[in-house]
Tab-separated table of C-alpha atoms in Angstrom:
chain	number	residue	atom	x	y	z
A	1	UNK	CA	-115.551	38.241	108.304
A	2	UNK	CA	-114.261	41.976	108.585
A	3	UNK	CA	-111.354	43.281	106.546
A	4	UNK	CA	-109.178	43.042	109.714
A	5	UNK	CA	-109.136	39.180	109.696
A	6	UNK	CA	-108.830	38.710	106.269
A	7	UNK	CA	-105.963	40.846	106.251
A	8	UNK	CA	-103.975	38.872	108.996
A	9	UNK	CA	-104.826	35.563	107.276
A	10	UNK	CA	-103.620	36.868	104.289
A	11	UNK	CA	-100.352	37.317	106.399
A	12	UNK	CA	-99.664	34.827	108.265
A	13	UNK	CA	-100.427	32.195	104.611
A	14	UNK	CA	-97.506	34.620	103.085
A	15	UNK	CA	-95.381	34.241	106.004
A	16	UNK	CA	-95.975	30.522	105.971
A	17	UNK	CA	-95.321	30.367	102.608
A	18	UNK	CA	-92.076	32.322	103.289
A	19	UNK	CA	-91.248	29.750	105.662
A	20	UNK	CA	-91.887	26.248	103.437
A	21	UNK	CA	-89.501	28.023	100.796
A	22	UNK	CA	-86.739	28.491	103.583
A	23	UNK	CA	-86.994	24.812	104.639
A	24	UNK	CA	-86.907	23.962	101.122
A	25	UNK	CA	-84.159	25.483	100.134
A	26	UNK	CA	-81.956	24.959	103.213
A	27	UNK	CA	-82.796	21.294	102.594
A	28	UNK	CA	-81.612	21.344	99.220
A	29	UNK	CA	-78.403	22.960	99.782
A	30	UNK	CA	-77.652	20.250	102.629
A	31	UNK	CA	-78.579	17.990	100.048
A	32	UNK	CA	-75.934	19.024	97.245
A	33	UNK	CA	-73.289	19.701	99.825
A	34	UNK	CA	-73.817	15.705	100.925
A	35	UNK	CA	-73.944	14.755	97.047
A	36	UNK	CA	-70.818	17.008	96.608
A	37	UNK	CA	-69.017	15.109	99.477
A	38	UNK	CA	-70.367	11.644	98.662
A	39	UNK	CA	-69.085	12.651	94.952
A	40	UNK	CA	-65.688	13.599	96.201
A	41	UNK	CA	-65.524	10.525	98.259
A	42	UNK	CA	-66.227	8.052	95.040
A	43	UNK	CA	-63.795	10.167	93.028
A	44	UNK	CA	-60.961	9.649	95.346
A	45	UNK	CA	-61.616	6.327	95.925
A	46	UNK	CA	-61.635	5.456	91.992
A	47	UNK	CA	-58.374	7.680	91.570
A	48	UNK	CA	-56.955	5.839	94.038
A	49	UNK	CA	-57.903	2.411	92.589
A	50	UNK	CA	-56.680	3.533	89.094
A	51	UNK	CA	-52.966	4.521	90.962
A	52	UNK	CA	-53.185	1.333	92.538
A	53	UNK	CA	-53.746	-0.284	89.008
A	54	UNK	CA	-51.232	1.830	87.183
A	55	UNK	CA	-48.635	1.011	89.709
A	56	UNK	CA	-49.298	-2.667	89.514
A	57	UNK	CA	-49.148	-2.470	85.934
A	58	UNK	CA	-46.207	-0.741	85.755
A	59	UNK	CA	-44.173	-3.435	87.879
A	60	UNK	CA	-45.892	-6.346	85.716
A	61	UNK	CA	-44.472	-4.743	82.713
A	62	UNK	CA	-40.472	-4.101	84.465
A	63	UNK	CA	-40.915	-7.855	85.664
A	64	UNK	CA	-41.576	-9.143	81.909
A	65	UNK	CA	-38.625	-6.625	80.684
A	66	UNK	CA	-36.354	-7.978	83.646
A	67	UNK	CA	-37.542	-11.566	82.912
A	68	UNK	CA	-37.330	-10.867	79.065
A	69	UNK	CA	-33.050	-9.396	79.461
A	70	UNK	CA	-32.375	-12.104	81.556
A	71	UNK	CA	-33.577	-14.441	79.461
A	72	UNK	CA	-33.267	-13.520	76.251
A	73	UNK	CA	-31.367	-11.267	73.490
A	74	UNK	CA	-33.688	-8.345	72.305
A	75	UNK	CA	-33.512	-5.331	70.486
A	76	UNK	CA	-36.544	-2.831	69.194
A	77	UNK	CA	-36.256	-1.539	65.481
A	78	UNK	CA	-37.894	0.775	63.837
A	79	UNK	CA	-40.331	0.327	60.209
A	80	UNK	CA	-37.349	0.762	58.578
A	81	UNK	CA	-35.027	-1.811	60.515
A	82	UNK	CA	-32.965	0.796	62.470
A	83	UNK	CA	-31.959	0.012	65.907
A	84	UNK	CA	-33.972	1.641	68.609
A	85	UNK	CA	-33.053	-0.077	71.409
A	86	UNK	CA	-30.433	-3.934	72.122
A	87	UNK	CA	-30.687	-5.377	75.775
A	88	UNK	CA	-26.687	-6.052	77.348
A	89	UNK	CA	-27.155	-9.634	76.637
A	90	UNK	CA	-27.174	-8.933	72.988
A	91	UNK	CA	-24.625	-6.457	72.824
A	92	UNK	CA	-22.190	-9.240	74.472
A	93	UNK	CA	-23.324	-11.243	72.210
A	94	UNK	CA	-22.247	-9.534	69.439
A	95	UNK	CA	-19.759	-7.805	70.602
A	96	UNK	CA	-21.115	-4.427	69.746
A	97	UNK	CA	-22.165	-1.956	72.864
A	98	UNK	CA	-25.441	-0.412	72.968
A	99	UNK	CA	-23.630	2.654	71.731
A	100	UNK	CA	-22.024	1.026	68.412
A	101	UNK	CA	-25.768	-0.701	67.495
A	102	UNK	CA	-28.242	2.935	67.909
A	103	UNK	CA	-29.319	4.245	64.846
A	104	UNK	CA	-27.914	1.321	62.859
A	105	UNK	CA	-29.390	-0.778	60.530
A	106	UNK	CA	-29.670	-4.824	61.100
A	107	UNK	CA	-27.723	-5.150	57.700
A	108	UNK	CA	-24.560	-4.590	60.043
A	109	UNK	CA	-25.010	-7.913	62.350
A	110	UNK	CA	-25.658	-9.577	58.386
A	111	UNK	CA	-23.586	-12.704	57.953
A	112	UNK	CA	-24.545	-13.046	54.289
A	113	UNK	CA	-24.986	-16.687	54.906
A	114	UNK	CA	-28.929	-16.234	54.056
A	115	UNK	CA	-30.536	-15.648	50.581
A	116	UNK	CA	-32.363	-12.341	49.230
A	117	UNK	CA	-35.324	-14.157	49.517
A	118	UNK	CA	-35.003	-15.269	52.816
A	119	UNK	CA	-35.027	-11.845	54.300
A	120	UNK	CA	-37.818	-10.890	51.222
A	121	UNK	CA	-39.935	-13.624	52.889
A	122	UNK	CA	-39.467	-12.115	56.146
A	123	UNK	CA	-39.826	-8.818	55.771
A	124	UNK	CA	-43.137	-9.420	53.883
A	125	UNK	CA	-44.153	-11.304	56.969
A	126	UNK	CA	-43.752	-8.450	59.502
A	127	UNK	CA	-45.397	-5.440	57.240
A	128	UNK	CA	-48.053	-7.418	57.264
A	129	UNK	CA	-48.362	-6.896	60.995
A	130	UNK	CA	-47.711	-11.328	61.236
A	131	UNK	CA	-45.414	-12.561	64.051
A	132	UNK	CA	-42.230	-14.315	62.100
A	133	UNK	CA	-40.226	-17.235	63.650
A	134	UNK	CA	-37.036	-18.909	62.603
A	135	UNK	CA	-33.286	-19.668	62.412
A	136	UNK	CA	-30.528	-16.584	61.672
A	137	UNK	CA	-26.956	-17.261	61.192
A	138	UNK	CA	-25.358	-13.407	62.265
A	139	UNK	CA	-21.891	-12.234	62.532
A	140	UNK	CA	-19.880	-10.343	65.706
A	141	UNK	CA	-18.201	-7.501	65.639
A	142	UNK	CA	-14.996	-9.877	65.328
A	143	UNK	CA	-16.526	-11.710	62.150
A	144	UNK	CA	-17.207	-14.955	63.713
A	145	UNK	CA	-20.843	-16.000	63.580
A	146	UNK	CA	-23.088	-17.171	65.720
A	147	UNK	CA	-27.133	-18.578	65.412
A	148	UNK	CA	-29.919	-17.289	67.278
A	149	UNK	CA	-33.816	-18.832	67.117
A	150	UNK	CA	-35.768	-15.619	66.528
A	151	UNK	CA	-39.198	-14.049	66.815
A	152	UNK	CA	-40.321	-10.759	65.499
A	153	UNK	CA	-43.458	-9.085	66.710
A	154	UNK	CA	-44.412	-6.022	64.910
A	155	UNK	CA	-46.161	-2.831	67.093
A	156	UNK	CA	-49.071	-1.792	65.427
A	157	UNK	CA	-50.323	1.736	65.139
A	158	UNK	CA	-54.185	3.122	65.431
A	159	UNK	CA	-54.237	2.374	61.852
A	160	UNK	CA	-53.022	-1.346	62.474
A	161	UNK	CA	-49.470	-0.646	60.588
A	162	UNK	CA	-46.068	-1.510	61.829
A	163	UNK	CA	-44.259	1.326	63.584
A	164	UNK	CA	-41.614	-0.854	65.427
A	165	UNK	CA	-40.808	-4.274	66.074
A	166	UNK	CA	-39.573	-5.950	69.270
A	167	UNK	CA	-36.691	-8.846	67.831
A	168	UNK	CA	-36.626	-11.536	70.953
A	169	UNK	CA	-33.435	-13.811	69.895
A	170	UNK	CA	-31.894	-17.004	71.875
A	171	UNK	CA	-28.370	-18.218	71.029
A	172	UNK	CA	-28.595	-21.401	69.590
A	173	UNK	CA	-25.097	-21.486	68.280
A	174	UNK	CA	-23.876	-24.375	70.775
A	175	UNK	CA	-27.035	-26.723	69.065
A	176	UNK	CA	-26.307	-25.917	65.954
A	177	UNK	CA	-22.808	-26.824	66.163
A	178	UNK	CA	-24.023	-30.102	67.924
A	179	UNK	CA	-25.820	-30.677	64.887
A	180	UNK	CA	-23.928	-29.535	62.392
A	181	UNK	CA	-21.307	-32.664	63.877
A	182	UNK	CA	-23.765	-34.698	64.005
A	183	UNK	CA	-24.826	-34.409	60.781
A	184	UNK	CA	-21.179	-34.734	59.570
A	185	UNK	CA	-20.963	-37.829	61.454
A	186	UNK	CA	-24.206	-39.423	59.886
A	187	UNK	CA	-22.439	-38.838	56.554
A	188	UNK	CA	-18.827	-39.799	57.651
A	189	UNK	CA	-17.536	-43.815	57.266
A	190	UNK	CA	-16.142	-44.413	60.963
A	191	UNK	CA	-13.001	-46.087	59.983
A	192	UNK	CA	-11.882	-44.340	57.011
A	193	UNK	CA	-13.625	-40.975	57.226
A	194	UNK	CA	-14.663	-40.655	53.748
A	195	UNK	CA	-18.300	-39.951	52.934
A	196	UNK	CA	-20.092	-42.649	53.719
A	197	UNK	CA	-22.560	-43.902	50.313
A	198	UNK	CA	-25.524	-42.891	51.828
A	199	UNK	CA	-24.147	-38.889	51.419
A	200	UNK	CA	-22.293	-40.538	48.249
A	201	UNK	CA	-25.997	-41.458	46.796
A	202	UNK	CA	-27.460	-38.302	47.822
A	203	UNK	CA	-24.366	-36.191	46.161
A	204	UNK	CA	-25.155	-37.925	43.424
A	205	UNK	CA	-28.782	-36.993	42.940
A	206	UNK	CA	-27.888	-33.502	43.955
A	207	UNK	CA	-25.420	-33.130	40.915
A	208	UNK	CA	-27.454	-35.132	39.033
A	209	UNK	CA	-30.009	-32.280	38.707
A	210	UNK	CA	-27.373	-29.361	39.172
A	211	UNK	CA	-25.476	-30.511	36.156
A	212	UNK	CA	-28.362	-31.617	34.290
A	213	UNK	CA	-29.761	-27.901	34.107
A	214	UNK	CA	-26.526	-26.567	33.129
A	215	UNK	CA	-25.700	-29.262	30.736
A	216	UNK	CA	-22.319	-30.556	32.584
A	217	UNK	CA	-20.566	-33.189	32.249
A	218	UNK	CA	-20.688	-36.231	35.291
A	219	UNK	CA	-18.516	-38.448	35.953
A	220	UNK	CA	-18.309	-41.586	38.488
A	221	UNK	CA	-15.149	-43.880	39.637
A	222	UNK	CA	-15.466	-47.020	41.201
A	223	UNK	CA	-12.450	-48.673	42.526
A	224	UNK	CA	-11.663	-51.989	45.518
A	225	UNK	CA	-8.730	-53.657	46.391
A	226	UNK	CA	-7.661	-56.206	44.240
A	227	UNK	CA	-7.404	-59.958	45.916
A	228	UNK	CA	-8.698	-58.029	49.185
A	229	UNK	CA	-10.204	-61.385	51.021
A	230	UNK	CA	-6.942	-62.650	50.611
A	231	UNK	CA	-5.658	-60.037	52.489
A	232	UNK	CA	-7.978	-59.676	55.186
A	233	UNK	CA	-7.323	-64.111	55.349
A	234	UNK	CA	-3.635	-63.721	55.858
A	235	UNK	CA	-2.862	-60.816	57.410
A	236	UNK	CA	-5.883	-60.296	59.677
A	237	UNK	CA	-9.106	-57.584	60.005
A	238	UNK	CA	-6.523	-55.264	62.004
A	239	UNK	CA	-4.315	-55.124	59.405
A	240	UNK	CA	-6.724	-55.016	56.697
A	241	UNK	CA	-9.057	-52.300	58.268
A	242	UNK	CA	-5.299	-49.819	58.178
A	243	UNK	CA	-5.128	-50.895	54.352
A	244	UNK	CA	-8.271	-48.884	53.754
A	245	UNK	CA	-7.617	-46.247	56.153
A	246	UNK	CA	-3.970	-45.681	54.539
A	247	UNK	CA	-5.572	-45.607	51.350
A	248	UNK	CA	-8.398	-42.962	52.372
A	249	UNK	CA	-5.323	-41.066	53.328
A	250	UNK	CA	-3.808	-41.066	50.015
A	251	UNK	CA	-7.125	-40.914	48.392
A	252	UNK	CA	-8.160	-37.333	49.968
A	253	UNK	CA	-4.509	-36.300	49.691
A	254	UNK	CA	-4.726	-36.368	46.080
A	255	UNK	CA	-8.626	-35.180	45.869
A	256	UNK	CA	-8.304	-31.957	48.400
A	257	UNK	CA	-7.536	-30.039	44.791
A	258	UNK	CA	-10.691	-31.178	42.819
A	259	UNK	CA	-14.184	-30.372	43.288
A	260	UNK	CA	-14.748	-34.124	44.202
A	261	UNK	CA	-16.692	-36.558	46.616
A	262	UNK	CA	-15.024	-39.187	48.076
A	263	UNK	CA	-16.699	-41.913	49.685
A	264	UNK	CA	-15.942	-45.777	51.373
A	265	UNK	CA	-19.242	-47.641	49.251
A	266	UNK	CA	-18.424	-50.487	50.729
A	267	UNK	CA	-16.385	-53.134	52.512
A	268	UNK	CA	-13.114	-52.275	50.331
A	269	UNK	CA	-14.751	-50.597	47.663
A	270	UNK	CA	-14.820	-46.311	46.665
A	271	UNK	CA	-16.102	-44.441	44.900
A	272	UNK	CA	-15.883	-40.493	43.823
A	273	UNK	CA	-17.894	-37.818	42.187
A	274	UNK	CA	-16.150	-35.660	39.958
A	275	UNK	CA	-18.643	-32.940	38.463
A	276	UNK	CA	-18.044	-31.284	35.632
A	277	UNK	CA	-15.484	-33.421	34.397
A	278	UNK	CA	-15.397	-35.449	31.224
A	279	UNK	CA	-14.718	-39.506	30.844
A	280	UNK	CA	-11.073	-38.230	29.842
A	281	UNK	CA	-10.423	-36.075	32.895
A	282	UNK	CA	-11.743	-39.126	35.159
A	283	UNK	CA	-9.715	-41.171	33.563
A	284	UNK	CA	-6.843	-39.242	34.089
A	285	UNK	CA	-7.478	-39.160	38.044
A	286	UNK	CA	-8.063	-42.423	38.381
A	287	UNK	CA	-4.915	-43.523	36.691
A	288	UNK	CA	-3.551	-40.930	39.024
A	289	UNK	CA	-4.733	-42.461	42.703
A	290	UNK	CA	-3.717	-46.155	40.259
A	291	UNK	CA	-0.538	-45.029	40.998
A	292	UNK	CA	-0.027	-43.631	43.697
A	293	UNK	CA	-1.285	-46.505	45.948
A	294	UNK	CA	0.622	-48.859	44.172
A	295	UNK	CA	3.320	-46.667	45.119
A	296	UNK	CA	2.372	-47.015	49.310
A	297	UNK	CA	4.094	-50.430	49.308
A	298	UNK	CA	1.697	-51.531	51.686
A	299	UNK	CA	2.319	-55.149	51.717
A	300	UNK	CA	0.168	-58.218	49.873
A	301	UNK	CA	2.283	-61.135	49.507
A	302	UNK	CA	-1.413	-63.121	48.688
A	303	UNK	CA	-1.628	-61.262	45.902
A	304	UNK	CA	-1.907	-63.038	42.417
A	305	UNK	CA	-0.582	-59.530	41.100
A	306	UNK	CA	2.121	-58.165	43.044
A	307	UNK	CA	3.905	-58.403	46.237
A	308	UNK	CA	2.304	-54.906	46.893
A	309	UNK	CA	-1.406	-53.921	47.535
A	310	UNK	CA	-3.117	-52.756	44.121
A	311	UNK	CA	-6.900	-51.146	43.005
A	312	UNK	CA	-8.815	-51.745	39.887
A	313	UNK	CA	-10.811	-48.762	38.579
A	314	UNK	CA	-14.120	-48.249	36.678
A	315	UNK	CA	-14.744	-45.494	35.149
A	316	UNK	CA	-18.067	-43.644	34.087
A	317	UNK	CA	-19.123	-40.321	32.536
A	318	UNK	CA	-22.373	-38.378	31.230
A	319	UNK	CA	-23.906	-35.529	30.630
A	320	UNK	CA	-27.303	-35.924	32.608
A	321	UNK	CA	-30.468	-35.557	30.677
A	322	UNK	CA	-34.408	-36.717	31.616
A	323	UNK	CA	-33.416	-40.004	29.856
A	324	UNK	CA	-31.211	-41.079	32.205
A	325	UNK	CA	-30.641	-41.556	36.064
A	326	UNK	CA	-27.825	-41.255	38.584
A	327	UNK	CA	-28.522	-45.257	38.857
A	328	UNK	CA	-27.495	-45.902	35.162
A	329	UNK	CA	-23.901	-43.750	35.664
A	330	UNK	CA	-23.137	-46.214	38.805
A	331	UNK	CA	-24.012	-48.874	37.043
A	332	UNK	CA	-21.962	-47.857	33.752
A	333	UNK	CA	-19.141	-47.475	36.250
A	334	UNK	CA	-19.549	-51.162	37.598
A	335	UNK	CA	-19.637	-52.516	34.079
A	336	UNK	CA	-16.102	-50.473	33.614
A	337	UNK	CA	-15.076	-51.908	37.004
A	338	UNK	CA	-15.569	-55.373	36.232
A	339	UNK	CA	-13.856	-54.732	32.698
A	340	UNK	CA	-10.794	-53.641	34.661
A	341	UNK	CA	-10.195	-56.939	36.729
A	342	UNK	CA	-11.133	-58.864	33.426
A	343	UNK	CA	-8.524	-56.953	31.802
A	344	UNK	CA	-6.021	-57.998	34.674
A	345	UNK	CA	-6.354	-55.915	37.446
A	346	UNK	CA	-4.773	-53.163	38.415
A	347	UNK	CA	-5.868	-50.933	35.909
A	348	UNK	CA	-8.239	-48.288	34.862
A	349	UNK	CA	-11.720	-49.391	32.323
């Protein structure tokens, strides 16, 4: 082959080696520009879902604050109890605005109808990062009070420590009046409204061990009409039922100036608590109420005693201690009781 050729083929490999790089690198600049594009086209797309998810987001969170104000009473404290934020159902509520409540400290809603240790309890609770639920008694602006069922859910930080707490409240003051009278009714006798001796027995026990750790004196009277059957007989249950509620009357007349429980124990017989009184000082009552329904003229011509209606009195008294039981003072105060009618009637034992 002469130089000549093998010159040219030299050339023409270099210019078709000039040529594959072209192609090549046109076809890899198409390729990055479709990448780029493809790229661009996924990127809006997930921007697009991500708005999409933000904005649905968004409205599930103003539906559960709408729902959440509607129906319930909530505020947002800080770690230290300061008010951050109270919805307008609160604030009417309390009777406080929005205004009146930022910046201040629960203390000021504070009723001071709960212990130290109930708000120690709680408190130790909610550092903790725990949800707390229960019952709080608070007070309006105006001093009245009112009960809400509450739950406290503390907002962790990246560390997993309180920074604020969201207080979700519903007024339960309408149930707890309910039963509050209900209650008072479950204690209550229905015809005299005295105690009724299941609260009388319960009293009992509760002073019992009150007085017992301060070393107090206890004392017990048990008093019935005297010749009562007689009058129920003669005069009739109509009559005889307003005997005992006329001598209720008199009875919590005379007791509304003594620590004291009063209670119908039975049929026509009472009985009273007096704590921290001595068997002199019971003594002295008794002879007291004696009197003073004697002195109601409420007529008992059946009577082996008197033309009028008369009680016969028992009385007890001890200082509790672990040898003895609130069933030994009633039963003291029977033995007196049944000493009084021996003795006549009509008197104090």
């Amino acid at each position: 082959m002469s130089i000549y050729h093998k010159v040219m083929d030299i050339l023409l490999l270099t210019a078709l080696m000039l040529v594959i790089t072209l192609f090549i690198k046109y076809i890899w600049q198409n390729l990055r520009t479709s990448n780029s594009k493809i790229k661009l086209v996924l990127t809006n797309v997930h921007r697009k879902e991500l708005e999409r998810n933000y904005l649905n987001t968004l409205k599930d969170l103003q539906d559960l604050k709408f729902a959440l104000d509607e129906s319930n009473l909530v505020q947002i404290v800080d770690k230290s109890a300061n008010i951050l934020y109270a919805n307008e159902k609160f604030c009417r509520l309390s009777e406080y605005s929005f205004e009146e409540l930022k910046g201040k400290n629960m203390r000021v809603l504070n009723s001071s109808y709960h212990s130290k240790e109930f708000f120690r309890d709680l408190w130790t609770t909610v550092t903790q990062g725990k949800v707390w639920s229960g019952e709080i008694r608070n007070k309006t602006k105006s001093d009245t009070y009112y009960w809400t069922s509450t739950t406290i859910v503390p907002f962790l930080d990246k560390y997993n420590k309180p920074f604020q707490y969201i207080v979700i409240r519903n007024d339960i003051t309408k149930s707890k009046e309910l039963e509050k009278k209900l209650e008072y009714l479950s204690n209550v006798d229905g015809l005299t409204s005295l105690f009724n001796r299941r609260y009388f027995d319960k009293m009992l026990d509760y002073y019992w061990q009150s007085l017992y750790k301060n070393q107090n004196s206890l004392s017990v009277i048990l008093f019935d009409v005297d010749y009562f059957k007689c009058y129920n007989d003669h005069y009739g249950h109509l009559l005889g039922d307003q005997c005992l509620i006329d001598i209720s009357n008199r009875v919590k007349d005379l007791m509304n100036s003594y620590e004291a429980i009063c209670a119908r124990y039975g049929g026509e017989e009472f009985a009273i608590i007096l704590p921290k009184k001595d068997a002199h000082e019971a003594r002295f009552i008794a002879e007291r109420i004696r009197q003073e329904i004697e002195q109601l003229n409420i007529p008992h011509e059946w009577s082996k005693l008197n033309s009028w209606v008369t009680m016969s009195f028992g009385v007890a008294s001890v200082t509790p201690n672990q040898d003895k039981n609130p069933l030994e003072l009633l039963e003291l105060a029977d033995k007196s009781l049944y000493q009084a009618k021996n003795n006549g009637r009509n008197t104090v034992a």
